[in-house]
Short mmCIF file of C-alpha atoms in Angstrom, two decimals:
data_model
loop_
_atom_site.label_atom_id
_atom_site.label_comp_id
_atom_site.label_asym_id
_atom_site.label_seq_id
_atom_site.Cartn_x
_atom_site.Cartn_y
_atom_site.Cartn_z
CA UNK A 638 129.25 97.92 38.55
CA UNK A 639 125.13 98.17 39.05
CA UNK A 640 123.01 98.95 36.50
CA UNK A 641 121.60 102.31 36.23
CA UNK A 642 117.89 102.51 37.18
CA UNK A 643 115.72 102.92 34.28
CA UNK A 644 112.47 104.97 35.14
CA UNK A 645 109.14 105.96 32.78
CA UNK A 646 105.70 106.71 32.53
CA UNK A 647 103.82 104.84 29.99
CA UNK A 648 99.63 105.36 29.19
CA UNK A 649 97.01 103.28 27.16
CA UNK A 650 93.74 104.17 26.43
CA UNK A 651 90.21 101.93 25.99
CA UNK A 652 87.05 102.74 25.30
CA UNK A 653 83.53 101.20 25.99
CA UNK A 654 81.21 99.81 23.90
CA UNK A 655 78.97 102.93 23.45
CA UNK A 656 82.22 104.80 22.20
CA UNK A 657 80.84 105.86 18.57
CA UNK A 658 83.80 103.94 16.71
CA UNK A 659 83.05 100.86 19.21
CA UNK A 660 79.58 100.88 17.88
CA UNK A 661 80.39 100.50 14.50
CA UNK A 662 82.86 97.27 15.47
CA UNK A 663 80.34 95.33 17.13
CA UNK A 664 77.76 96.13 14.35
CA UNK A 665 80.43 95.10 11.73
CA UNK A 666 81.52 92.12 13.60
CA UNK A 667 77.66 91.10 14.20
CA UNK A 668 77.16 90.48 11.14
CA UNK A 669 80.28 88.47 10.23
CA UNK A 670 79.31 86.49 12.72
CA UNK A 671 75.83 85.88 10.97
CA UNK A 672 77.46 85.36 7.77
CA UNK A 673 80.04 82.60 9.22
CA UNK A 674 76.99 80.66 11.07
CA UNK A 675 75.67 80.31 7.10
CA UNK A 676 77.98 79.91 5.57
CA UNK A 677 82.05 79.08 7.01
CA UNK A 678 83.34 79.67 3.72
CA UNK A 679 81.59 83.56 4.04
CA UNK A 680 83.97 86.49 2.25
CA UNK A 681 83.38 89.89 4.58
CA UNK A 682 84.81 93.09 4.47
CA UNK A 683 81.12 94.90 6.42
CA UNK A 684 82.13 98.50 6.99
CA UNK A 685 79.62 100.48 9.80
CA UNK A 686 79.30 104.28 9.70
CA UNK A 687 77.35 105.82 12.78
CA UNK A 688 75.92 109.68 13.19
CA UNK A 689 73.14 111.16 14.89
CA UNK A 690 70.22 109.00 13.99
CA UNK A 691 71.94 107.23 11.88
CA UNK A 692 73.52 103.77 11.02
CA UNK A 693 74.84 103.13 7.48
CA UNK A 694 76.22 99.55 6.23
CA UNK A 695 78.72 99.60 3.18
CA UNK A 696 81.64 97.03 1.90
CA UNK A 697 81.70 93.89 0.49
CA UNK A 698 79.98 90.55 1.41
CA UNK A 699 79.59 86.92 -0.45
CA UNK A 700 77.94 84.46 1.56
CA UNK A 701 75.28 81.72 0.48
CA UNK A 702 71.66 82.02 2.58
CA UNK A 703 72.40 85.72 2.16
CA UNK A 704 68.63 86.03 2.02
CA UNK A 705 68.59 84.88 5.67
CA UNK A 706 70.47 87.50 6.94
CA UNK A 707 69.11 90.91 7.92
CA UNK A 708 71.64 93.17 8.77
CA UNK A 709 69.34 96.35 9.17
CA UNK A 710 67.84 93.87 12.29
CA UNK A 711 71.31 93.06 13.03
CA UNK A 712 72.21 96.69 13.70
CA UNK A 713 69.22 97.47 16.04
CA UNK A 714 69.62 94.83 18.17
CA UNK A 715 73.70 95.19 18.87
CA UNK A 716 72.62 99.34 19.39
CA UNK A 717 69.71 97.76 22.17
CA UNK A 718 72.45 95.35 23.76
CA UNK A 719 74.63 98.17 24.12
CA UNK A 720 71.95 100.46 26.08
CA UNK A 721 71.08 103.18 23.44
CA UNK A 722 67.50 103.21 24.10
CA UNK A 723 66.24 106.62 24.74
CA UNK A 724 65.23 108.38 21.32
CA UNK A 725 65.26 112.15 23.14
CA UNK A 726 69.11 111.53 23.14
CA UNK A 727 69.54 111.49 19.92
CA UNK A 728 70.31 107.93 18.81
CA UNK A 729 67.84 104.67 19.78
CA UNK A 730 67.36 101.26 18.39
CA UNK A 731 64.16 101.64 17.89
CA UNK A 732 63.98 105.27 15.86
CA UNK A 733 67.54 105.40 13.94
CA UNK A 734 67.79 105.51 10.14
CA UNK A 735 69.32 102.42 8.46
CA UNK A 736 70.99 102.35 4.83
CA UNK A 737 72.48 99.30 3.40
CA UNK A 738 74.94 99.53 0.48
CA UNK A 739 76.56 95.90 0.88
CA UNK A 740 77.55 94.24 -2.36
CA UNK A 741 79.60 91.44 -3.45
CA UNK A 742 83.36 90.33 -3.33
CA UNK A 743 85.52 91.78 -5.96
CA UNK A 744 86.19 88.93 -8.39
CA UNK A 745 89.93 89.83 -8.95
CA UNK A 746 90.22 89.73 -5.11
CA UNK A 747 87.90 86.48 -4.89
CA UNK A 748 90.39 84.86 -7.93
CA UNK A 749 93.62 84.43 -5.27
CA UNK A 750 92.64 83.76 -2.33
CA UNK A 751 89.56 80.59 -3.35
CA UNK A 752 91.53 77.64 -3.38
CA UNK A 753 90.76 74.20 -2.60
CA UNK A 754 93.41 73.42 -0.52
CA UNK A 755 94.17 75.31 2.80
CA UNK A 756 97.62 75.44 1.94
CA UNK A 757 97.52 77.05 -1.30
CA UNK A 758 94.80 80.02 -0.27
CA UNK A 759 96.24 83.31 -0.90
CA UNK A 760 96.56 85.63 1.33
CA UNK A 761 93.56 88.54 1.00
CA UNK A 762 96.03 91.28 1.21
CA UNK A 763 99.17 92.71 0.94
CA UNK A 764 100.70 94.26 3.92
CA UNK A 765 102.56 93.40 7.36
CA UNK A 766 100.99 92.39 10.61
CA UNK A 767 102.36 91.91 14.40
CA UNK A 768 102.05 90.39 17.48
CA UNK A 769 103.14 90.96 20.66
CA UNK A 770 103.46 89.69 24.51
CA UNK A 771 105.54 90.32 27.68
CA UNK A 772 105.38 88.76 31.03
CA UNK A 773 104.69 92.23 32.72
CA UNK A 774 100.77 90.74 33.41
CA UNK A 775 99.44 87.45 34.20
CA UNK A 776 97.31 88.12 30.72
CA UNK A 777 101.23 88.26 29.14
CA UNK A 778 99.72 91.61 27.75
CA UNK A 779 101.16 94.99 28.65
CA UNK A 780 100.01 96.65 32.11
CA UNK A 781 98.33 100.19 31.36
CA UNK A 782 96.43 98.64 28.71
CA UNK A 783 94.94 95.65 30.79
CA UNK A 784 94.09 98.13 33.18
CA UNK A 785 92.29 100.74 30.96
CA UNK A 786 90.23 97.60 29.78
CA UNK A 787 89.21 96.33 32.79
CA UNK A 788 88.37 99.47 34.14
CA UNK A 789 86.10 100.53 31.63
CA UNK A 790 84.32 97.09 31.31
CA UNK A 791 84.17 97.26 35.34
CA UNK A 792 82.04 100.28 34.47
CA UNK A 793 80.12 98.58 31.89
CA UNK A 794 78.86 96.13 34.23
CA UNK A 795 77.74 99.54 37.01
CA UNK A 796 75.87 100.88 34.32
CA UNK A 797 73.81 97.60 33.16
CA UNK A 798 72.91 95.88 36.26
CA UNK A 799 71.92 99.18 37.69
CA UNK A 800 74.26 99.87 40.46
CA UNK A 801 75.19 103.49 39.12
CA UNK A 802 72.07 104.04 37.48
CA UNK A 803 72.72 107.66 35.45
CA UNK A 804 75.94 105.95 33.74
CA UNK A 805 75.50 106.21 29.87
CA UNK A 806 77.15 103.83 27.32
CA UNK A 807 79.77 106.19 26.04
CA UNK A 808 82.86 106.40 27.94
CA UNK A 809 86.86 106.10 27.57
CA UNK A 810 89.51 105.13 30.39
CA UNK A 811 92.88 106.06 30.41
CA UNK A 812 95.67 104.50 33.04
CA UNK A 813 98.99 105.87 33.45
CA UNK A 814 101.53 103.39 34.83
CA UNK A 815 105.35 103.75 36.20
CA UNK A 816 108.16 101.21 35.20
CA UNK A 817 111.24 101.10 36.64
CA UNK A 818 113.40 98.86 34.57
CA UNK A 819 110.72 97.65 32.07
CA UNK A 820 108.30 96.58 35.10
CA UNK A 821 105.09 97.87 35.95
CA UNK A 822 105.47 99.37 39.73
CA UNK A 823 102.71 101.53 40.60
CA UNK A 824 99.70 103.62 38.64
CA UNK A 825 100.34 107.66 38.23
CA UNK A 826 97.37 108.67 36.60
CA UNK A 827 93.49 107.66 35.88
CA UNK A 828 91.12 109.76 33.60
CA UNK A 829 87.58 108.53 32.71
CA UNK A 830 85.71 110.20 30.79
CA UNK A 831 81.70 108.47 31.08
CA UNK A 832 78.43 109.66 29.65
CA UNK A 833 75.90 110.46 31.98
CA UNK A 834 72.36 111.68 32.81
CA UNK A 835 72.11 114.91 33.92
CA UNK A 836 73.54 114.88 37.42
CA UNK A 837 75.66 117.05 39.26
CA UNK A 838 79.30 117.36 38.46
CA UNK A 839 80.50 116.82 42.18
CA UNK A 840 78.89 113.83 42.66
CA UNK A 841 79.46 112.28 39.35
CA UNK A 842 83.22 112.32 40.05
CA UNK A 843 82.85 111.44 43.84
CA UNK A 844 81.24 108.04 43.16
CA UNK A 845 83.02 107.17 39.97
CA UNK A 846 86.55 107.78 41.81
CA UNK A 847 85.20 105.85 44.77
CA UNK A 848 84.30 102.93 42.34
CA UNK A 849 87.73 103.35 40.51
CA UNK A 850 89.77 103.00 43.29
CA UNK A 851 87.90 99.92 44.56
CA UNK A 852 88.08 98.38 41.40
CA UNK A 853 91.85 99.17 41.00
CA UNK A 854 92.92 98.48 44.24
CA UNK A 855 93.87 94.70 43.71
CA UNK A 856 96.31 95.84 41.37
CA UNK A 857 98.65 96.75 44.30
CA UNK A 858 99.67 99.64 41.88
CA UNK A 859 97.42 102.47 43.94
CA UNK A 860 99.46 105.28 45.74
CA UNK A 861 98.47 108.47 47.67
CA UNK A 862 99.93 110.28 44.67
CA UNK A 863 97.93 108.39 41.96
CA UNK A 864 95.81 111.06 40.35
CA UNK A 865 92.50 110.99 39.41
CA UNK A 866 90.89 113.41 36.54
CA UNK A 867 87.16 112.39 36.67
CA UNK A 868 85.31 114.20 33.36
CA UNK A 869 87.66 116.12 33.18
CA UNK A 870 85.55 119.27 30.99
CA UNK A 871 82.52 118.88 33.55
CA UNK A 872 79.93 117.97 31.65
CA UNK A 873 79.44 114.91 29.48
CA UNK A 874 76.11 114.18 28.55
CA UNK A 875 75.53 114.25 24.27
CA UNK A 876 77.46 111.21 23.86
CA UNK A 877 77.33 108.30 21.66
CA UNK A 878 76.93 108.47 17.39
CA UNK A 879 74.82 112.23 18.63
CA UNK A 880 77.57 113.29 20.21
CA UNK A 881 80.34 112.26 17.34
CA UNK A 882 80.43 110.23 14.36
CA UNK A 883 82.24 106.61 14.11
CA UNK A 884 83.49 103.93 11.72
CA UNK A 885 84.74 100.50 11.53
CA UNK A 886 88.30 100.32 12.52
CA UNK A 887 89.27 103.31 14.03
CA UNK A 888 90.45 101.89 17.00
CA UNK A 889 93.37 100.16 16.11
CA UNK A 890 95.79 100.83 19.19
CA UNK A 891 92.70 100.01 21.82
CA UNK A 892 92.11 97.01 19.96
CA UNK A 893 95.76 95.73 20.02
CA UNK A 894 98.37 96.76 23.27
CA UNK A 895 97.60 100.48 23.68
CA UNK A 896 100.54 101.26 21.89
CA UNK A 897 103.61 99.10 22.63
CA UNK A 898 105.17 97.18 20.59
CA UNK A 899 104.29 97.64 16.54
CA UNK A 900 101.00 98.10 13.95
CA UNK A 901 100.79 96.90 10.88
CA UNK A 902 97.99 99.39 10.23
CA UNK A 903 95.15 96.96 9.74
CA UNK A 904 91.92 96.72 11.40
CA UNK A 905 89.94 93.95 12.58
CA UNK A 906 86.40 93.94 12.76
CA UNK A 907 84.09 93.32 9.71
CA UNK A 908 86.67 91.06 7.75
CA UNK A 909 86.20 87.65 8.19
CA UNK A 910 89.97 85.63 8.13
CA UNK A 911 90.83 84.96 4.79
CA UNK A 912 91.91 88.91 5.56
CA UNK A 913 95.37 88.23 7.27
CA UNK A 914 95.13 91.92 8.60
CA UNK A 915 93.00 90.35 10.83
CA UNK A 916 94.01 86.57 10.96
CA UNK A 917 97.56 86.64 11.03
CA UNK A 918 97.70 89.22 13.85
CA UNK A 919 95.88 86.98 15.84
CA UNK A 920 98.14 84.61 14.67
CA UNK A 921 101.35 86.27 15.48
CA UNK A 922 100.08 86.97 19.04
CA UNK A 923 99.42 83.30 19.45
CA UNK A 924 102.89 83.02 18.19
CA UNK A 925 104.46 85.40 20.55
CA UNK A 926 102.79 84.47 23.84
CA UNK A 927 103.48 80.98 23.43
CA UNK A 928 107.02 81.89 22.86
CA UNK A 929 107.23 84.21 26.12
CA UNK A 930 105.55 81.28 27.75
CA UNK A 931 107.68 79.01 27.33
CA UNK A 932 110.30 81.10 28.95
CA UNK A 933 112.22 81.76 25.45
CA UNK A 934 111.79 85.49 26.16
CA UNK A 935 110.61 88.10 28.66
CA UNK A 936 108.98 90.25 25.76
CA UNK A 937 108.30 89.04 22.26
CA UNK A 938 107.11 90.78 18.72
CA UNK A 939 106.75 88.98 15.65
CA UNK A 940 105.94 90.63 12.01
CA UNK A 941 104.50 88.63 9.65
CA UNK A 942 104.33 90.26 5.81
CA UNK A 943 102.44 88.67 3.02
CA UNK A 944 101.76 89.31 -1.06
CA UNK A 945 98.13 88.87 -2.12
CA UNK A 946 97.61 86.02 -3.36
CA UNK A 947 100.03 83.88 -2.37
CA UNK A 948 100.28 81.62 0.97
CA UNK A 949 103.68 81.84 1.45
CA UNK A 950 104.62 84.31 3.86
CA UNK A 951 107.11 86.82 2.37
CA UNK A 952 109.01 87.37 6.01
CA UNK A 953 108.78 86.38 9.52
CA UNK A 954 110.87 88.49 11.71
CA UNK A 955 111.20 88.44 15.32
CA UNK A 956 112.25 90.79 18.16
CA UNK A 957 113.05 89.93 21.65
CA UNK A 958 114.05 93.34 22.75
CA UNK A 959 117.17 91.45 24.37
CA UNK A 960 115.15 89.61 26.42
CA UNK A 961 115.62 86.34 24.77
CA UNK A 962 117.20 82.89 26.16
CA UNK A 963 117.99 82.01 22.73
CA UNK A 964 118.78 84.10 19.58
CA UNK A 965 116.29 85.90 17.86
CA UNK A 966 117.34 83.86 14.13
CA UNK A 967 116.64 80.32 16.15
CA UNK A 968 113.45 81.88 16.95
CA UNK A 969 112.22 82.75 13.92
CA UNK A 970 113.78 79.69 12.33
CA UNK A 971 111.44 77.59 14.60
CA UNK A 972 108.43 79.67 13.24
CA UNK A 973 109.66 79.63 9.67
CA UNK A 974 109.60 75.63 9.82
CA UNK A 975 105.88 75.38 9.84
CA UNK A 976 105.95 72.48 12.08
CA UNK A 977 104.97 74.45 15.55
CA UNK A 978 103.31 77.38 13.87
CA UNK A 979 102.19 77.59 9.95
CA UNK A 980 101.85 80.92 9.02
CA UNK A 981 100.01 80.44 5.59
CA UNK A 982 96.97 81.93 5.41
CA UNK A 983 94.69 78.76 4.89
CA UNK A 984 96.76 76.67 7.75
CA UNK A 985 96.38 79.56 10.43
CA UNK A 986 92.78 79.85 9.60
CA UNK A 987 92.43 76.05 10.19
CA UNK A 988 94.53 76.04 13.63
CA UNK A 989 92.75 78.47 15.01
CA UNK A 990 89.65 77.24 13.91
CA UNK A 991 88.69 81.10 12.49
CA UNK A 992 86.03 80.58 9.79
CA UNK A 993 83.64 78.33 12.64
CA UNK A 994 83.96 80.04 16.46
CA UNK A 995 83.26 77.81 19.11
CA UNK A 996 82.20 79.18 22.18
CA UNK A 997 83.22 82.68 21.07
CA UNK A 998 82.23 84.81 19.00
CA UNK A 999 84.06 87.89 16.32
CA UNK A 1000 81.46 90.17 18.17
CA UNK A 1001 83.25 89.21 21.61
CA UNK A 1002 86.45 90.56 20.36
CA UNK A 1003 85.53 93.95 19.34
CA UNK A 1004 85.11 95.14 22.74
CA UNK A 1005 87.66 95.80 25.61
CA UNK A 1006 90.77 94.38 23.01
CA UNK A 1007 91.02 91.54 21.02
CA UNK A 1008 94.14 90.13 22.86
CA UNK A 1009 94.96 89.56 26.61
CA UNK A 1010 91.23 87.83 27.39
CA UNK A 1011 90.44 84.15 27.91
CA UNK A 1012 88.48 82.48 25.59
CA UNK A 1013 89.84 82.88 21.68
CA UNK A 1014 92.02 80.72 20.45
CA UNK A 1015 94.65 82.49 19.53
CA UNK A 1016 95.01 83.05 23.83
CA UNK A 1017 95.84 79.67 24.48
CA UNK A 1018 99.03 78.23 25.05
CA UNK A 1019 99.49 75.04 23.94
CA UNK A 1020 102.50 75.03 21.76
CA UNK A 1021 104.89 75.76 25.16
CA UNK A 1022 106.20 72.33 25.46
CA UNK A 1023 106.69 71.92 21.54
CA UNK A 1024 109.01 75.51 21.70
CA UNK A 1025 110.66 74.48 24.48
CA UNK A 1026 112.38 71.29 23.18
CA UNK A 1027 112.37 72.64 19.58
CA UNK A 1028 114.95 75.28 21.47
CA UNK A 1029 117.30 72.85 23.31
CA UNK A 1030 115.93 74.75 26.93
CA UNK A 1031 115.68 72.33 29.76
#
């Protein structure tokens, strides 16, 4: 008897780097970064708050060389980067407001998670994290959401070199993708949404279709029915912080896999990794796309939960939505051994190498998704051979 057909529509959003909420990450992750490059052993939680004309730093931050950082400078020059340079709209570099209210780390937080040894450092919160992949992209990422990113960061690079000159920094994407049977077969829907100079509605969403449908056409996923909704209210020019207010860590489901799988809830940017929200996500995505590499399962998600204060995880579970070649227990009793993967705070943080980036940067990640992109760590997969034979496949 065949198997009935299974058949649905499933959408992710991303948004650009000039999206309000996006500002704030980059700001937030800037200065982590500067913090890390003095000191490795740095303890950030930087919280960014954006509004018209105005950029406001808050949270908590212990780092030695303090003195040397300046992260009023830091904010400017991640607004400049971005492209908000024109002080009649409402929000520049060069004119904003700046307040700083950074202070140290809570002792009673600081008192669990210093240790010594990296396999006796606390955890720097309570709470649950996941990671996920699935073979549905070359990225092992889910398909609408690779294609919102790239789309949007596609855009990014029209706007800076030039080629569509009245682009503005603020803009969101939106792809809409058919599966039949779990696989991505062809794209229903595309809405962009992009700040702009004042230009005429017509041909604003005549050129940025045109440049869509280039860009998207070597998905193979293009039909004549794929629709196209092109600023969709007709005009979209106060953008940016003028045009709405952001924060740190609003973006959670753009900055993960636009919605499948599971949150913990966490965000990422501003905390350096002694905060498993952040590190052990990035962890359990390592995790999980080293397991569907390895051919142990078509989709994987793993939750990780952990006490504060203590290394040891309190769970590891792990769900291969049936798509496993070996039970879901061996699974997790492979990642439970700590000989593959260690999931203790202090040992993830060292195998990833997350308190001293090389050749990338926390910055880097806040923009376009922290997963699915070459280049972090937690992206590589190394640890296929090891899964394989610690699973008995051939």
């Amino acid at each position: 008897m065949s198997k009935m057909m299974t058949r649905h529509v499933y959408t992710s959003e991303s948004v650009s780097e000039g999206h309000p909420d996006k500002v704030c990450d980059q700001i937030s992750d800037a200065i982590l970064d500067a913090c890390l490059a003095n000191d490795s052993a740095a303890h950030v939680a930087c919280e960014t708050a954006v509004g018209s004309n105005l950029v406001v730093n808050v949270g908590e931050i212990t780092c030695k060389n303090w003195d040397r950082i300046n992260p009023g400078k830091i904010a400017r020059d991640v607004v400049q980067d971005i492209g908000y340079d024109t002080p009649s709209e409402g929000f520049s570099f060069d004119t904003f407001n700046y307040v700083c209210a950074l202070h140290g780390q809570s002792v009673d937080i600081a008192r669990g998670v210093n240790k010594v040894k990296p396999e006796d450092q606390g955890a720097g919160d309570q709470g649950m994290m996941f990671g996920y992949a699935s073979n549905a992209t070359r990225q092992l990422m889910p398909a609408p959401i690779i294609f919102s990113h790239s789309l949007l960061q596609f855009f990014t690079t029209l706007r800076k070199n030039g080629e569509i000159a009245y682009l503005r920094p603020d803009s969101k994407a939106q792809v809409s993708v058919l599966h039949e049977n779990g696989d991505a077969k062809e794209i229903t829907a595309v809405v962009i949404s992009h700040q702009t100079r004042e230009v005429p509605i017509t041909r604003i969403r005549k050129e940025l279709e045109e440049a869509a449908r280039a860009f998207l056409k070597d998905t193979g996923m293009l039909t004549n029915k794929t629709k196209f909704y092109i600023n969709p209210t007709g005009r979209f020019v106060v953008g940016g912080p003028c045009g709405d207010s952001g924060v740190t860590g609003r973006k959670i489901i753009v900055d993960t896999y636009g919605g499948v799988g599971s949150h913990g809830g966490g965000a990422f940017s501003g905390k350096d990794p002694s905060k498993v929200d952040r590190s052990a996500a990035y962890y359990c995505r390592y995790a999980a796309k080293n397991i569907v590499a390895a051919g142990l399962a078509d989709k994987c998600e793993i939750q990780v939960a952990y006490a504060i204060g203590v290394a040891k995880p309190l769970s590891i579970n792990v769900s291969t939505y049936g798509t496993g070649r070996i039970d879901d227990e061996k699974i997790a009793k492979i990642l439970t051994a700590n000989e593959i993967f260690d999931f203790r705070p202090g040992m993830l943080i060292k195998d990833l190498g997350l308190t001293r980036p090389k050749g990338w940067s926390y910055r880097k990640t806040s923009n376009y998704g922290h997963f699915g992109r070459d280049g972090f760590p937690w992206e590589k997969t190394d640890r296929v051979a090891a899964l394989r034979s610690a699973s008995g496949l051939k």
